[in-house]
Amino acid sequence: MIHPSVQIGKNVEIGKYTIIEDNVIIGDNVSIGHHTVIKKDTIIGNNVFIGNSVTLGKSPSSNKKMARKPRLDLPPLIIKDDVKIADQCVIYQDVLLMEGVFIGDAASIRENVEIGKDTIIGRNVMIENNTHIGEKVTIQTNSYITADMIIEDLVFIGPCFSSSNDKYMGKGNYPYQGPILNKGCKIGSNATLLPGVVVGTDAVVGAGSVVTKDVGDGVTVVGNPAKKINKQ
Amino acid sequence: MIHPSVQIGKNVEIGKYTIIEDNVIIGDNVSIGHHTVIKKDTIIGNNVFIGNSVTLGKSPSSNKKMARKPRLDLPPLIIKDDVKIADQCVIYQDVLLMEGVFIGDAASIRENVEIGKDTIIGRNVMIENNTHIGEKVTIQTNSYITADMIIEDLVFIGPCFSSSNDKYMGKGNYPYQGPILNKGCKIGSNATLLPGVVVGTDAVVGAGSVVTKDVGDGVTVVGNPAKKINKQ
Amino acid sequence: MIHPSVQIGKNVEIGKYTIIEDNVIIGDNVSIGHHTVIKKDTIIGNNVFIGNSVTLGKSPSSNKKMARKPRLDLPPLIIKDDVKIADQCVIYQDVLLMEGVFIGDAASIRENVEIGKDTIIGRNVMIENNTHIGEKVTIQTNSYITADMIIEDLVFIGPCFSSSNDKYMGKGNYPYQGPILNKGCKIGSNATLLPGVVVGTDAVVGAGSVVTKDVGDGVTVVGNPAKKINKQ
């Protein structure tokens, strides 16, 4: 089910029962799995791998209760060269995946997100909208990246990380801000970061910590609430 | 692959490679995605949106070791008007989704669950069986709603929430009870609620807290174990 | 789309739009859902149930930044008799599922993993590579089993459990070690276990605990960091 307007490069494999909508552009040496849906206008570079049962270029939606309504007329999903997207991922419109990004199985990425070169997004990671992720970042399995978050280059996030962007928990009309993770900081497994906290360059947050205040450059914090410890 | 017994309303779109089993009823202005499976007897109202690679009306299953065997002959899944179900959701039989409910990508809902009007179920949320969720509730991405839980109207649950219903962790034959969340209470991201705890009306549980005892109406608790703080 | 080399037993049901690659062997009384992909050389026993939109026998992959490159030429996925695999699971090559194993919806299992008889893997559980799981283990919904982990027989793991195997969080070239869970121990919901910790036989870890040191046989620990308490 490939729309006749789709542009397909050389040496492209497309799986069975896969649907490619109008005006999609596909580069050379691309492999696309079975039961996958690629929505209109998506742009795919060279040497890209896409798994089974993936949805690419999805439009956001909402219901009556949601504070933020999604914008219409978003730009397309753009996938640069050498990106790999594993099985059962859902990636929205207005996402830019730079060269060499790896997305594990069942990960999902909302609109208005950019992910830098060679970054690893683990299996079952959920990334919300309006988030910028740098180069050579690792985000391990099951982690949750809230909306309105900034993750600089070379950050390491262990599995089951949790973040949030809404200090008042749904009370109303005020600015949202996710955590800001500065270059090279390391966040342990199942840590919780409160809205707007800044983790400094090369700082370390221990596994299971609950970070309620900013963490200085190079500082290590652990506990609930997280407190500074002497580095070993 | 639409069974001839299926009743289809006006202005219904059905995607490619979608399977609709016998005696399914579909209202007017319904959109159903690609690669979706709708099991027999499911009832779908008007103005309903259903995404790609969804399974609706699934029967529960078990193995030798499971304490609770699923009931047979469950009633069908009923989806009321204006419900939206995103991609890759799995929703069982004996679920009632009231008007305006929104279910994010990859969420899953077990049998004997009712969800009230305009409630938001985030992406990748797992809801176990025998749970009642009220109206205008928000449950954010990656949260886990255990079995035998009660969530009243207007409750807000942040991302990565965790709950459990089994105090003795698989030791045997005794009643299970999930947490009870009273009207309008707010639960922070990655909080843990122990079996049977009650969170009072308009109470607040801080992010990353571990709640081992009941929380009074309007009270705020934080920490591990969670303790009362003065409201700011 | 069944390759002509596939061997199929008696009384086998195969869903619509399902793809079965070359040299797959399927036993008697097997049911396979719709939109499922079974990769080459997978071996399936008797009385096995496989759901919709499942991928079985997947090859691991990587990008430039990953420390560990996956091995090539892995042995096939082997599924023994009476196994059930629910919808939307992704299971890799070089996995051995022993008799009676139950895998819930959207669970995923990486390569070089063995799971013992009658063990329950909950919905949305992610299991990394190089892990051994014993018999009659329960791993509840949303739990995360890191790589290089050992889980002995009769262990109980509550929902949203988190583990990790990399003490230095991506710093370099050194041995990884996940937690070791000895026979019959019980781990509460949303607990965090640090790399290499040993939880003793019949020990108990409370919900929401952060375990930074080994836990002795029969000992109960709670808190962040987890400390010993007197048993009640």
mmCIF file of C-alpha atoms in Angstrom, chain A residues 1 17-19 21 35-37 39 53-55 58 61-66 88-90 92 106 108-110 124 126-128 142-144 160-164 166 168-171 190-194 210 224, chain B residues 15-17 34-35 49 52-53 82 84 86-88 100-102 105-106 118-120 123-124 136-138 140-142 154-156 158-160 186-190 204-210 222-224 231:
data_model
loop_
_atom_site.group_PDB
_atom_site.id
_atom_site.type_symbol
_atom_site.label_atom_id
_atom_site.label_comp_id
_atom_site.label_asym_id
_atom_site.label_seq_id
_atom_site.Cartn_x
_atom_site.Cartn_y
_atom_site.Cartn_z
ATOM 1 C CA MET A 1 0.000 0.000 0.000
ATOM 2 C CA TYR A 17 1.311 -5.047 4.804
ATOM 3 C CA THR A 18 3.168 -1.770 5.284
ATOM 4 C CA ILE A 19 1.399 1.485 4.406
ATOM 5 C CA GLU A 21 1.146 7.644 2.544
ATOM 6 C CA HIS A 35 2.859 -3.840 9.406
ATOM 7 C CA THR A 36 4.330 -0.350 9.593
ATOM 8 C CA VAL A 37 2.522 2.930 8.848
ATOM 9 C CA LYS A 39 2.195 9.059 7.413
ATOM 10 C CA SER A 53 4.508 -2.318 13.560
ATOM 11 C CA VAL A 54 5.930 1.201 13.730
ATOM 12 C CA THR A 55 3.889 4.406 13.238
ATOM 13 C CA LYS A 58 1.619 10.716 13.584
ATOM 14 C CA SER A 61 -4.611 14.654 19.363
ATOM 15 C CA SER A 62 -6.417 15.712 22.566
ATOM 16 C CA ASN A 63 -9.683 15.614 24.482
ATOM 17 C CA LYS A 64 -11.855 18.258 26.162
ATOM 18 C CA LYS A 65 -9.983 18.177 29.477
ATOM 19 C CA MET A 66 -6.468 18.737 28.118
ATOM 20 C CA GLN A 88 6.500 -0.867 17.672
ATOM 21 C CA CYS A 89 7.742 2.695 18.009
ATOM 22 C CA VAL A 90 5.320 5.611 17.630
ATOM 23 C CA TYR A 92 4.984 12.018 15.822
ATOM 24 C CA ALA A 106 8.268 0.383 21.760
ATOM 25 C CA SER A 108 7.543 6.827 21.553
ATOM 26 C CA ILE A 109 8.378 10.460 20.761
ATOM 27 C CA ARG A 110 5.877 13.354 20.704
ATOM 28 C CA ASN A 124 9.915 1.627 25.986
ATOM 29 C CA MET A 126 8.453 7.835 26.345
ATOM 30 C CA ILE A 127 9.464 11.348 25.274
ATOM 31 C CA GLU A 128 6.942 14.179 25.546
ATOM 32 C CA ASN A 142 11.687 2.570 30.492
ATOM 33 C CA SER A 143 12.777 6.160 31.192
ATOM 34 C CA TYR A 144 10.291 9.002 31.004
ATOM 35 C CA CYS A 160 13.268 3.939 34.778
ATOM 36 C CA PHE A 161 14.130 7.632 35.174
ATOM 37 C CA SER A 162 11.158 9.883 35.953
ATOM 38 C CA SER A 163 10.628 13.597 35.376
ATOM 39 C CA SER A 164 7.764 16.082 35.436
ATOM 40 C CA ASP A 166 4.018 20.732 36.189
ATOM 41 C CA TYR A 168 1.007 22.501 40.531
ATOM 42 C CA MET A 169 -0.192 19.192 39.108
ATOM 43 C CA GLY A 170 -2.926 20.249 36.758
ATOM 44 C CA LYS A 171 -4.173 23.257 38.726
ATOM 45 C CA ASN A 190 14.620 5.242 38.916
ATOM 46 C CA ALA A 191 15.636 8.767 40.011
ATOM 47 C CA THR A 192 12.851 11.388 40.155
ATOM 48 C CA LEU A 193 13.502 14.966 39.025
ATOM 49 C CA LEU A 194 11.028 17.687 39.959
ATOM 50 C CA VAL A 210 14.359 12.437 44.472
ATOM 51 C CA ASN A 224 15.010 11.404 49.221
ATOM 52 C CA GLY B 15 -7.960 1.183 7.792
ATOM 53 C CA LYS B 16 -6.113 -1.442 5.807
ATOM 54 C CA TYR B 17 -5.487 -4.948 7.172
ATOM 55 C CA HIS B 34 -4.694 0.105 10.173
ATOM 56 C CA HIS B 35 -3.604 -3.323 11.508
ATOM 57 C CA PHE B 49 -11.337 7.483 16.980
ATOM 58 C CA ASN B 52 -3.264 1.661 14.409
ATOM 59 C CA SER B 53 -2.268 -1.776 15.767
ATOM 60 C CA ASP B 82 -16.362 10.844 21.524
ATOM 61 C CA LYS B 84 -10.242 8.481 21.407
ATOM 62 C CA ALA B 86 -4.433 5.982 20.231
ATOM 63 C CA ASP B 87 -2.039 3.509 18.568
ATOM 64 C CA GLN B 88 -1.032 0.118 19.981
ATOM 65 C CA GLY B 100 -14.943 11.732 25.931
ATOM 66 C CA VAL B 101 -12.313 9.421 27.426
ATOM 67 C CA PHE B 102 -8.837 9.771 25.877
ATOM 68 C CA ASP B 105 -0.536 5.293 22.726
ATOM 69 C CA ALA B 106 0.401 1.860 24.034
ATOM 70 C CA ASP B 118 -13.509 13.035 29.845
ATOM 71 C CA THR B 119 -10.801 11.190 31.780
ATOM 72 C CA ILE B 120 -7.281 11.158 30.295
ATOM 73 C CA ARG B 123 0.678 6.879 27.006
ATOM 74 C CA ASN B 124 1.967 3.504 28.158
ATOM 75 C CA LYS B 136 -12.170 14.156 34.622
ATOM 76 C CA VAL B 137 -9.294 12.184 36.087
ATOM 77 C CA THR B 138 -5.796 12.627 34.631
ATOM 78 C CA GLN B 140 -0.084 10.660 33.133
ATOM 79 C CA THR B 141 2.344 8.678 30.997
ATOM 80 C CA ASN B 142 3.873 5.401 32.278
ATOM 81 C CA LEU B 154 -10.909 14.923 39.386
ATOM 82 C CA VAL B 155 -7.903 13.024 40.719
ATOM 83 C CA PHE B 156 -4.552 13.980 39.143
ATOM 84 C CA GLY B 158 1.619 12.421 37.609
ATOM 85 C CA PRO B 159 3.844 10.259 35.398
ATOM 86 C CA CYS B 160 5.432 6.960 36.520
ATOM 87 C CA LYS B 186 -2.999 14.923 43.502
ATOM 88 C CA ILE B 187 -0.228 12.331 43.297
ATOM 89 C CA GLY B 188 3.275 13.403 42.217
ATOM 90 C CA SER B 189 5.473 11.671 39.673
ATOM 91 C CA ASN B 190 6.997 8.302 40.563
ATOM 92 C CA VAL B 204 -1.304 16.002 47.864
ATOM 93 C CA VAL B 205 1.406 13.324 47.651
ATOM 94 C CA GLY B 206 4.827 14.677 46.638
ATOM 95 C CA ALA B 207 6.873 13.306 43.756
ATOM 96 C CA GLY B 208 8.917 10.237 44.674
ATOM 97 C CA SER B 209 7.079 9.701 47.993
ATOM 98 C CA VAL B 210 6.406 6.235 49.404
ATOM 99 C CA VAL B 222 6.375 13.852 51.098
ATOM 100 C CA GLY B 223 9.353 11.519 51.601
ATOM 101 C CA ASN B 224 10.123 7.848 52.168
ATOM 102 C CA LYS B 231 1.353 23.520 53.273
#
